[in-house]
Coordinates of C-alpha atoms and ligand atoms in Angstrom, one line a residue:
M1 CA 105.3 75.3 103.6
A2 CA 105.7 72.3 106.0
T3 CA 109.2 71.5 107.1
K4 CA 110.8 68.6 105.3
T5 CA 112.2 66.4 108.0
K6 CA 112.2 62.9 106.5
K7 CA 115.2 62.3 104.3
Q8 CA 114.3 59.4 102.0
A9 CA 116.4 57.7 99.5
F10 CA 113.9 58.9 96.9
D11 CA 113.9 62.3 95.2
W12 CA 110.9 63.6 97.2
Q13 CA 110.3 64.2 100.9
L14 CA 107.3 64.0 103.2
A15 CA 106.2 66.4 105.9
P16 CA 105.7 64.9 109.3
A17 CA 102.1 63.5 110.0
P18 CA 102.2 62.3 113.6
E19 CA 99.2 60.6 115.2
S20 CA 98.3 62.4 118.4
K21 CA 98.7 60.9 121.9
D22 CA 96.7 63.4 123.9
H23 CA 93.4 61.5 123.8
F24 CA 94.4 59.1 126.6
T25 CA 96.7 58.7 129.6
L26 CA 98.6 55.7 130.6
K27 CA 99.4 54.8 134.2
S28 CA 103.0 55.0 135.2
E29 CA 102.8 51.5 136.8
Y30 CA 100.7 48.4 136.0
D31 CA 100.0 45.6 138.5
L32 CA 98.7 42.1 137.8
F33 CA 95.1 41.6 136.7
I34 CA 94.0 38.6 138.8
G35 CA 90.5 37.7 139.9
G36 CA 89.1 40.9 138.3
K37 CA 91.3 43.1 140.4
W38 CA 94.6 44.9 140.0
V39 CA 97.0 43.2 142.6
K40 CA 100.6 44.0 143.5
P41 CA 103.0 41.2 142.5
K42 CA 104.0 38.9 145.4
S43 CA 107.4 39.0 143.8
G44 CA 107.6 42.7 144.7
K45 CA 109.4 43.2 141.4
Y46 CA 108.7 45.4 138.4
F47 CA 110.4 46.0 135.1
D48 CA 110.2 48.8 132.5
T49 CA 108.5 48.7 129.2
I50 CA 110.1 51.1 126.7
N51 CA 109.3 52.7 123.4
P52 CA 111.8 51.1 120.9
A53 CA 111.6 54.2 118.7
N54 CA 113.1 56.5 121.2
E55 CA 114.3 54.1 124.1
Q56 CA 112.2 56.1 126.6
K57 CA 110.5 54.3 129.4
I58 CA 106.7 54.2 129.1
A59 CA 105.7 52.4 132.3
R60 CA 106.7 50.1 135.1
I61 CA 105.2 46.6 134.8
A62 CA 104.7 44.0 137.5
E63 CA 106.8 40.8 137.2
A64 CA 104.8 37.7 138.2
N65 CA 106.6 34.9 140.0
Q66 CA 105.4 31.4 140.7
A67 CA 103.2 32.5 143.6
D68 CA 101.5 35.1 141.4
V69 CA 101.0 32.5 138.6
D70 CA 99.4 30.2 141.2
A71 CA 97.1 33.0 142.4
A72 CA 96.0 33.7 138.7
V73 CA 95.4 30.0 137.9
K74 CA 93.4 29.6 141.1
A75 CA 91.3 32.7 140.3
A76 CA 90.7 31.2 136.8
R77 CA 89.7 27.9 138.2
K78 CA 87.3 29.5 140.7
A79 CA 85.6 31.5 138.0
Y80 CA 85.4 28.4 135.8
D81 CA 83.8 26.2 138.5
N82 CA 81.5 28.8 140.0
V83 CA 80.4 31.1 137.2
W84 CA 81.6 30.7 133.6
S85 CA 80.9 26.9 133.2
K86 CA 77.5 27.3 134.6
M87 CA 76.5 30.4 132.6
P88 CA 74.2 29.7 129.5
A89 CA 76.3 30.1 126.3
A90 CA 74.1 32.9 125.0
E91 CA 75.0 34.9 128.1
R92 CA 78.7 34.2 127.6
A93 CA 78.4 35.5 124.1
K94 CA 77.0 38.8 125.3
Y95 CA 80.2 39.5 127.3
I96 CA 82.4 38.7 124.3
Y97 CA 80.3 41.0 122.1
R98 CA 80.7 43.7 124.7
I99 CA 84.5 43.3 124.6
A100 CA 84.4 43.5 120.8
R101 CA 82.4 46.7 120.8
L102 CA 84.5 48.4 123.5
L103 CA 87.6 47.5 121.5
Q104 CA 86.1 49.3 118.5
E105 CA 85.2 52.3 120.6
K106 CA 88.7 52.5 121.9
A107 CA 90.4 51.6 118.7
R108 CA 92.5 54.7 118.4
Q109 CA 94.0 54.5 121.8
F110 CA 94.8 50.8 121.3
A111 CA 96.5 51.5 118.0
V112 CA 98.6 54.3 119.4
V113 CA 99.7 52.3 122.4
E114 CA 100.5 49.3 120.3
S115 CA 102.8 51.4 118.1
M116 CA 104.4 53.1 121.1
D117 CA 105.2 49.9 123.0
G118 CA 106.1 47.7 120.1
G119 CA 107.5 50.0 117.4
K120 CA 105.1 49.0 114.6
A121 CA 103.9 51.7 112.1
I122 CA 100.6 53.3 113.2
R123 CA 99.2 52.5 109.7
E124 CA 99.4 48.9 110.6
S125 CA 98.2 49.0 114.2
R126 CA 95.3 51.2 113.2
D127 CA 94.3 49.4 110.0
V128 CA 95.3 45.8 110.7
D129 CA 96.0 44.8 114.4
V130 CA 93.1 46.6 116.2
P131 CA 90.3 46.0 113.6
L132 CA 91.3 42.3 113.3
A133 CA 91.4 41.9 117.1
A134 CA 87.9 43.3 117.4
A135 CA 86.8 41.1 114.4
H136 CA 88.0 38.0 116.3
F137 CA 85.9 38.8 119.4
F138 CA 82.9 39.4 117.1
Y139 CA 83.4 36.2 115.2
Y140 CA 83.8 33.9 118.2
A141 CA 81.0 35.6 120.2
G142 CA 78.8 34.4 117.4
W143 CA 79.9 30.8 117.9
A144 CA 79.4 30.6 121.7
D145 CA 75.8 29.3 121.6
K146 CA 76.2 27.3 118.4
L147 CA 79.0 24.9 119.3
G148 CA 76.7 21.9 118.8
Y149 CA 76.1 23.1 115.1
A150 CA 79.8 23.6 114.6
F151 CA 80.5 20.0 115.5
P152 CA 77.4 17.9 114.5
G153 CA 77.0 14.6 116.3
K154 CA 79.4 15.6 119.0
T155 CA 78.9 17.0 122.5
P156 CA 81.4 19.8 122.9
S157 CA 82.5 20.8 126.4
A158 CA 85.0 23.2 127.7
L159 CA 88.5 22.1 128.7
G160 CA 88.7 24.3 131.9
V161 CA 91.6 26.7 132.5
A162 CA 93.7 27.8 129.5
G163 CA 97.3 29.1 130.0
Q164 CA 98.1 31.4 127.0
I165 CA 101.5 32.8 126.1
I166 CA 102.0 35.3 123.3
P167 CA 104.9 37.1 121.5
W168 CA 105.7 40.7 120.8
N169 CA 105.0 41.0 117.1
F170 CA 101.2 41.3 117.2
P171 CA 100.5 41.8 120.9
L172 CA 96.8 42.7 121.0
L173 CA 95.9 40.6 118.0
M174 CA 97.5 37.5 119.5
A175 CA 95.7 38.2 122.8
A176 CA 92.4 38.3 120.8
W177 CA 93.3 35.1 118.9
K178 CA 93.8 33.4 122.2
I179 CA 91.1 34.9 124.5
A180 CA 88.1 35.1 122.1
P181 CA 87.8 31.3 121.2
A182 CA 88.7 30.2 124.7
L183 CA 85.9 32.2 126.2
A184 CA 83.4 31.3 123.5
C185 CA 84.0 27.6 124.3
G186 CA 83.4 28.2 128.0
N187 CA 87.0 28.2 129.3
T188 CA 88.6 30.7 131.6
V189 CA 92.1 32.0 130.9
V190 CA 95.4 33.2 132.3
L191 CA 97.3 35.2 129.6
K192 CA 100.9 36.2 129.6
P193 CA 102.0 38.9 127.1
A194 CA 105.6 39.3 126.0
E195 CA 108.0 41.2 128.2
T196 CA 108.6 44.0 125.6
T197 CA 104.9 44.6 124.7
P198 CA 102.7 44.2 127.7
L199 CA 100.7 47.4 127.4
T200 CA 97.8 46.6 125.1
S201 CA 97.1 43.4 127.0
L202 CA 96.9 45.5 130.2
L203 CA 94.6 48.0 128.5
L204 CA 92.6 45.0 127.4
A205 CA 92.4 43.9 131.1
E206 CA 91.0 47.4 131.9
L207 CA 88.5 47.1 129.0
I208 CA 87.5 43.6 130.3
Q209 CA 86.8 45.2 133.7
E210 CA 84.7 47.8 132.0
A211 CA 82.8 45.1 130.2
E212 CA 82.0 43.6 133.7
L213 CA 83.2 40.2 132.8
P214 CA 82.8 38.0 135.9
D215 CA 86.0 38.2 138.1
G216 CA 88.7 35.7 137.2
V217 CA 87.4 34.7 133.8
V218 CA 90.3 36.5 132.2
N219 CA 93.5 37.0 134.2
I220 CA 96.5 38.9 132.7
I221 CA 99.9 38.4 134.3
T222 CA 103.1 40.1 133.1
G223 CA 106.7 38.9 133.3
A224 CA 109.5 37.3 131.3
G225 CA 110.2 33.8 130.2
A226 CA 110.2 32.4 133.7
T227 CA 106.7 33.6 134.2
G228 CA 105.6 31.8 131.0
A229 CA 107.4 28.6 132.2
A230 CA 105.7 28.8 135.6
L231 CA 102.3 29.0 133.8
V232 CA 103.2 26.1 131.5
N233 CA 104.2 23.9 134.5
H234 CA 101.3 24.8 136.8
P235 CA 99.3 21.7 137.5
G236 CA 96.0 23.6 137.4
I237 CA 96.3 24.4 133.7
D238 CA 94.3 22.2 131.3
K239 CA 95.5 23.6 128.0
I240 CA 98.5 25.6 126.8
A241 CA 98.1 27.9 123.8
F242 CA 101.5 29.3 122.8
T243 CA 102.7 31.5 120.0
G244 CA 106.4 32.2 119.8
S245 CA 109.7 30.8 118.8
T246 CA 110.2 27.1 117.8
G247 CA 112.9 26.9 120.5
V248 CA 110.5 27.7 123.4
G249 CA 107.7 25.7 121.7
K250 CA 110.0 22.6 121.9
L251 CA 110.7 23.3 125.6
I252 CA 107.0 23.6 126.3
Q253 CA 106.3 20.3 124.5
K254 CA 108.9 18.5 126.7
S255 CA 107.6 20.0 129.9
I256 CA 104.0 19.0 129.3
A257 CA 104.7 15.5 127.9
G258 CA 102.7 13.0 130.0
T259 CA 100.7 15.6 131.9
G260 CA 97.5 15.3 129.9
K261 CA 97.6 19.0 129.2
K262 CA 96.4 19.9 125.7
A263 CA 98.5 22.3 123.6
T264 CA 98.5 24.3 120.4
L265 CA 101.8 25.7 119.3
E266 CA 102.1 28.5 116.7
L267 CA 105.8 28.8 116.0
G268 CA 108.3 30.2 113.5
G269 CA 108.3 30.3 109.8
K270 CA 110.5 30.9 106.7
A271 CA 107.9 31.3 104.0
A272 CA 108.5 31.1 100.2
N273 CA 106.9 33.8 98.1
I274 CA 107.0 32.5 94.5
I275 CA 106.8 34.8 91.5
F276 CA 106.1 33.2 88.1
A277 CA 106.9 34.9 84.8
D278 CA 103.2 35.1 83.9
A279 CA 102.3 37.1 87.1
T280 CA 101.4 40.7 87.0
I281 CA 104.8 41.9 88.0
D282 CA 103.8 45.3 89.5
Q283 CA 101.2 43.6 91.7
A284 CA 103.7 40.9 92.7
V285 CA 106.3 43.5 93.7
E286 CA 103.7 45.1 96.1
G287 CA 103.0 41.6 97.4
I288 CA 106.8 41.1 98.0
I289 CA 107.0 44.4 99.9
N290 CA 103.9 43.6 101.9
G291 CA 105.2 40.1 102.6
I292 CA 108.5 41.0 104.1
Y293 CA 108.6 44.7 105.1
F294 CA 105.2 44.8 106.7
N295 CA 105.6 45.1 110.5
Q296 CA 109.5 45.3 110.1
G297 CA 109.4 41.7 109.0
H298 CA 108.4 40.8 112.6
V299 CA 105.9 38.3 111.1
C300 CA 106.0 34.6 111.6
C301 CA 104.4 34.1 108.1
A302 CA 106.6 36.8 106.5
G303 CA 107.5 36.0 102.8
S304 CA 111.2 36.0 103.7
R305 CA 112.4 33.7 100.9
L306 CA 111.6 35.1 97.4
F307 CA 111.7 32.7 94.5
V308 CA 111.6 34.4 91.1
E309 CA 111.3 32.6 87.7
E310 CA 114.5 33.2 85.9
G311 CA 113.1 35.1 82.9
V312 CA 111.6 37.9 85.0
H313 CA 114.3 38.1 87.7
D314 CA 116.0 41.3 86.4
E315 CA 112.7 43.1 86.0
V316 CA 111.4 42.0 89.4
I317 CA 114.6 43.1 91.2
R318 CA 114.8 46.4 89.4
K319 CA 111.2 47.2 90.3
L320 CA 111.6 45.9 93.8
K321 CA 114.7 48.1 94.5
H322 CA 112.8 51.1 93.0
R323 CA 109.9 50.4 95.4
M324 CA 112.2 49.9 98.4
R325 CA 113.7 53.3 97.8
S326 CA 110.3 54.9 98.4
L327 CA 109.6 53.1 101.8
V328 CA 109.5 55.5 104.7
V329 CA 111.5 54.2 107.7
G330 CA 111.0 56.1 111.0
D331 CA 108.6 57.3 113.7
P332 CA 106.0 54.6 114.2
L333 CA 103.4 57.2 115.1
D334 CA 103.8 59.0 111.8
K335 CA 101.0 58.1 109.4
N336 CA 103.4 58.0 106.5
T337 CA 105.7 55.5 108.0
D338 CA 106.0 52.1 106.3
I339 CA 108.7 50.6 108.5
G340 CA 108.7 51.4 112.2
A341 CA 111.2 50.5 114.9
I342 CA 112.7 47.0 115.5
N343 CA 111.0 45.7 118.6
S344 CA 114.0 45.5 120.9
K345 CA 117.7 46.0 121.1
E346 CA 118.1 42.3 121.3
Q347 CA 116.1 41.6 118.2
L348 CA 118.1 44.3 116.3
G349 CA 121.3 42.5 117.4
T350 CA 119.9 39.2 115.9
I351 CA 119.0 40.9 112.6
N352 CA 122.4 42.6 112.3
K353 CA 124.1 39.3 113.0
Y354 CA 122.2 37.8 110.0
L355 CA 123.1 40.7 107.8
K356 CA 126.8 39.9 108.5
V357 CA 126.2 36.2 108.0
G358 CA 124.5 36.9 104.6
V359 CA 127.5 38.9 103.4
A360 CA 130.0 36.5 104.7
D361 CA 128.2 33.6 102.9
G362 CA 128.7 35.5 99.6
A363 CA 125.2 36.9 99.0
E364 CA 125.0 40.4 97.6
M365 CA 123.2 42.9 100.0
Y366 CA 121.1 45.8 98.9
Q367 CA 119.7 48.5 101.2
P368 CA 118.2 51.9 100.1
A369 CA 120.2 54.8 101.5
C370 CA 117.4 56.1 103.8
E371 CA 118.4 58.1 106.9
L372 CA 117.7 56.4 110.2
P373 CA 116.7 58.2 113.5
S374 CA 119.6 58.6 115.9
K375 CA 117.8 57.1 118.9
G376 CA 115.9 53.8 118.9
F377 CA 116.3 50.5 117.1
W378 CA 116.2 50.6 113.3
C379 CA 116.9 48.5 110.3
R380 CA 116.7 49.5 106.6
P381 CA 114.7 47.2 104.3
T382 CA 117.2 44.7 103.1
L383 CA 117.5 42.5 100.0
F384 CA 120.0 39.7 99.5
L385 CA 120.7 38.5 95.9
N386 CA 122.5 35.4 94.7
V387 CA 121.5 33.5 97.8
A388 CA 122.4 29.8 98.0
Q389 CA 119.7 27.4 99.0
S390 CA 121.9 26.2 101.9
A391 CA 122.8 29.7 103.1
R392 CA 121.8 30.4 106.7
I393 CA 119.8 33.5 105.6
A394 CA 117.7 31.2 103.4
Q395 CA 117.2 28.6 106.1
E396 CA 116.9 30.4 109.4
E397 CA 114.2 32.7 110.7
I398 CA 115.5 36.2 110.9
F399 CA 112.3 37.9 112.0
G400 CA 113.3 41.3 110.5
P401 CA 113.0 43.2 107.2
V402 CA 115.4 41.0 105.3
L403 CA 114.6 39.2 102.1
A404 CA 116.6 36.3 100.5
V405 CA 116.2 36.0 96.7
Q406 CA 116.6 32.8 94.7
T407 CA 115.6 31.9 91.1
F408 CA 114.0 28.9 89.5
R409 CA 113.3 27.5 86.0
T410 CA 110.6 24.9 86.5
V411 CA 107.5 24.3 88.7
D412 CA 109.0 21.1 90.2
E413 CA 112.2 22.9 91.0
V414 CA 110.5 25.7 92.9
I415 CA 108.3 23.2 94.8
Q416 CA 111.3 21.3 95.9
K417 CA 113.2 24.4 96.9
A418 CA 110.3 26.0 98.7
N419 CA 109.6 22.8 100.7
N420 CA 113.3 22.5 101.6
T421 CA 113.0 24.1 105.0
L422 CA 112.3 23.0 108.6
Y423 CA 109.3 25.3 108.7
G424 CA 105.9 25.1 107.0
L425 CA 103.7 28.0 108.1
S426 CA 102.8 29.9 105.0
A427 CA 103.7 30.6 101.3
G428 CA 102.7 32.9 98.5
V429 CA 102.2 32.2 94.8
W430 CA 101.9 34.8 92.0
T431 CA 100.7 33.7 88.6
D432 CA 98.1 34.3 86.0
K433 CA 97.3 30.6 85.8
G434 CA 94.7 29.1 88.1
S435 CA 96.0 25.6 87.3
K436 CA 99.5 26.5 88.7
I437 CA 97.9 27.9 91.8
F438 CA 96.0 24.6 92.4
N439 CA 99.1 22.5 91.6
L440 CA 101.3 24.5 94.1
T441 CA 98.8 24.8 96.9
S442 CA 98.4 21.0 97.0
K443 CA 102.2 20.4 96.9
L444 CA 103.6 23.1 99.1
R445 CA 103.9 22.0 102.8
A446 CA 102.6 25.2 104.4
G447 CA 99.5 25.8 106.6
V448 CA 98.4 29.0 104.8
I449 CA 99.1 29.7 101.1
W450 CA 98.1 33.0 99.5
A451 CA 97.6 33.3 95.8
N452 CA 98.2 36.7 94.1
T453 CA 98.1 38.4 97.5
Y454 CA 100.0 38.2 100.8
N455 CA 99.5 38.6 104.6
K456 CA 95.8 38.6 104.4
F457 CA 94.0 37.5 107.6
D458 CA 90.4 36.8 108.5
P459 CA 88.9 35.4 111.7
T460 CA 86.9 32.8 109.7
S461 CA 90.1 31.3 108.3
P462 CA 92.3 28.8 110.2
F463 CA 96.0 29.6 110.6
G464 CA 98.8 27.3 111.7
G465 CA 101.8 25.4 110.6
Y466 CA 103.4 22.1 109.5
K467 CA 106.7 20.7 110.7
E468 CA 108.6 23.0 113.1
S469 CA 106.1 25.8 112.6
G470 CA 104.0 24.0 115.2
Y471 CA 100.6 22.2 115.4
G472 CA 97.0 23.1 116.0
R473 CA 95.1 25.9 114.2
E474 CA 93.8 29.2 115.4
G475 CA 90.9 31.0 113.7
G476 CA 87.7 29.6 112.1
L477 CA 86.1 26.4 113.3
H478 CA 89.5 24.8 113.8
G479 CA 90.2 27.5 116.4
L480 CA 87.1 26.4 118.4
S481 CA 88.1 22.7 118.4
A482 CA 91.4 23.6 120.1
Y483 CA 89.4 24.7 123.2
L484 CA 86.9 21.9 123.4
N485 CA 86.6 18.3 124.4
L486 CA 84.7 16.7 121.5
S487 CA 83.2 13.4 122.5
Ligands
LIG1 P1 109.6 33.6 122.3 O1 110.9 34.1 122.8 O2 109.4 32.2 122.1 O3 108.5 34.3 123.3 C1 107.2 34.1 123.1 C2 106.5 34.2 124.5 O4 107.0 33.1 125.3 C3 106.9 35.4 125.3 O5 105.7 35.8 126.0 C4 108.0 35.0 126.1 O6 108.2 35.8 127.3 C5 107.5 33.6 126.5 N1 108.6 32.7 127.0 C6 109.9 32.8 126.8 N2 110.5 31.7 127.3 C7 109.6 30.9 127.8 C8 109.5 29.6 128.5 N3 110.7 28.9 128.7 N4 108.4 29.0 128.8 C9 107.2 29.7 128.5 N5 107.1 30.9 127.9 C10 108.3 31.5 127.6 O7 109.3 34.3 120.9 P2 109.5 35.8 120.5 O8 110.9 36.0 120.2 O9 108.9 36.6 121.6 O10 108.5 35.8 119.3 C11 109.0 35.6 118.0 C12 108.7 34.2 117.5 O11 107.3 34.0 117.5 C13 109.1 34.0 116.1 O12 109.8 32.8 116.0 C14 107.8 33.9 115.3 O13 107.9 33.2 114.1 C15 106.9 33.4 116.3 N6 105.5 33.7 116.0 C16 104.7 32.7 115.5 C17 103.4 33.0 115.2 C18 102.5 31.9 114.6 O14 101.3 32.1 114.7 N7 103.0 30.8 114.2 C19 102.9 34.3 115.4 C20 103.7 35.3 115.9 C21 105.0 34.9 116.2 P3 109.2 37.0 127.2 O15 108.7 37.9 126.1 O16 109.2 37.6 128.5 O17 110.5 36.4 126.8
LIG2 MG1 107.9 48.1 124.8

């Protein structure tokens, strides 16, 4: 009989089912990918990327300074002027298809490395992140030679060099969201991944080399916030595509004001997930779990505010607590894991601060009594009941597995409460009535609204926010227009 190592808060235990790591080797040190080559950073500096599930160092990563950023932007400009802008669109498409296919071939390695570097459960990196990243390359490859049909009556032309900055919650997927449409529209790019999750972007650089993309069309530079700021402020950049926090998004807006640089900003969120009494409650409970505990709650569109119609509150909470007790928290590489590691010590500190704030503000906290590993950064799935509309845990983005529950009696009340936020990225509605869905989707101020499901993504569907959740859309046709001059 297999050893029972996972002590869950439930009355059964699971045997370990770890994904293997012996089918690839990582380098111990990664340089910058500039002009199609791996180059040492002019800064001479490196930093470590660690595995947040065990705090062990995985590799040393180059830290790009202003001179390195300059070299990357110049390489992108040269590739744009000499090669990429002159290449027939159908030829560009072939390279993008090649990237998509190679990504599918190497899917297992990408999934394992994503989970090692960022802490997310292998089930998600394997079934969500990597397949969706490949799907984005396939989807945008198809558009490359059809841009005239995408925008009838217009003459679409590329913007030039795009500077792209991405966060740590969906590292490979965000790289795909940025690179695929940019290339399809004929731009060249300089991409900077987040400091804590550079590895899958660097593996993507290796894959791009293997795909024989012309040198300099995609440049990948690593570093911290200062590297991102140097990219934003570089005069050779025509467009900034940023996904990250609202705070940094505002800084970027200020620094590019008056420069003529175009920008799309995909920022934070505080989504309302709304459960009506006529919903199929068991399904809705799964949707709540998926909405907030998926990827440790490190999801900009996480359903972090739950609104339950008063009559079904007790039933929903009873079933939700029952389901939370069965969630497996632990080794991200274990195929049974539902909730992996928190991405960094810093993020865990932020989440723990909000747990204290929630309790101090008078909300009732519930966490299942699951055992956490002794090393690494972990947070139990958390529920807050009796949350006031004005409470900080109901207003501020926590970016962790923490759900704030409120109740409502009427449709108008829940619309008013759901819209009472600085953000407007996403929302969820659970009801049996199509008319209620149509009513809410037209009145909720959110870029994406899911009905009787949550956290579903598709490359054909635009994604983006209202208010402090940013502007511009990624995905679908909208995602193309963000990388084109349309005259
Ligand atoms: P962040 O601190 O804003 O970082 C995002 C990226 O910007 C990272 O690569 C970061 O580098 C870089 N950066 C930091 N300071 C910068 C500066 N002054 N100028 C230019 N770049 C700078 O956000 P995060 O904490 O990594 O990510 C979580 C946030 O992203 C959440 O608010 C979440 O809601 C949001 N998000 C939004 C979407 C969406 O589509 N709307 C999707 C995913 C995440 P370092 O990593 O080195 O600091
Ligand atoms: Mg890491």
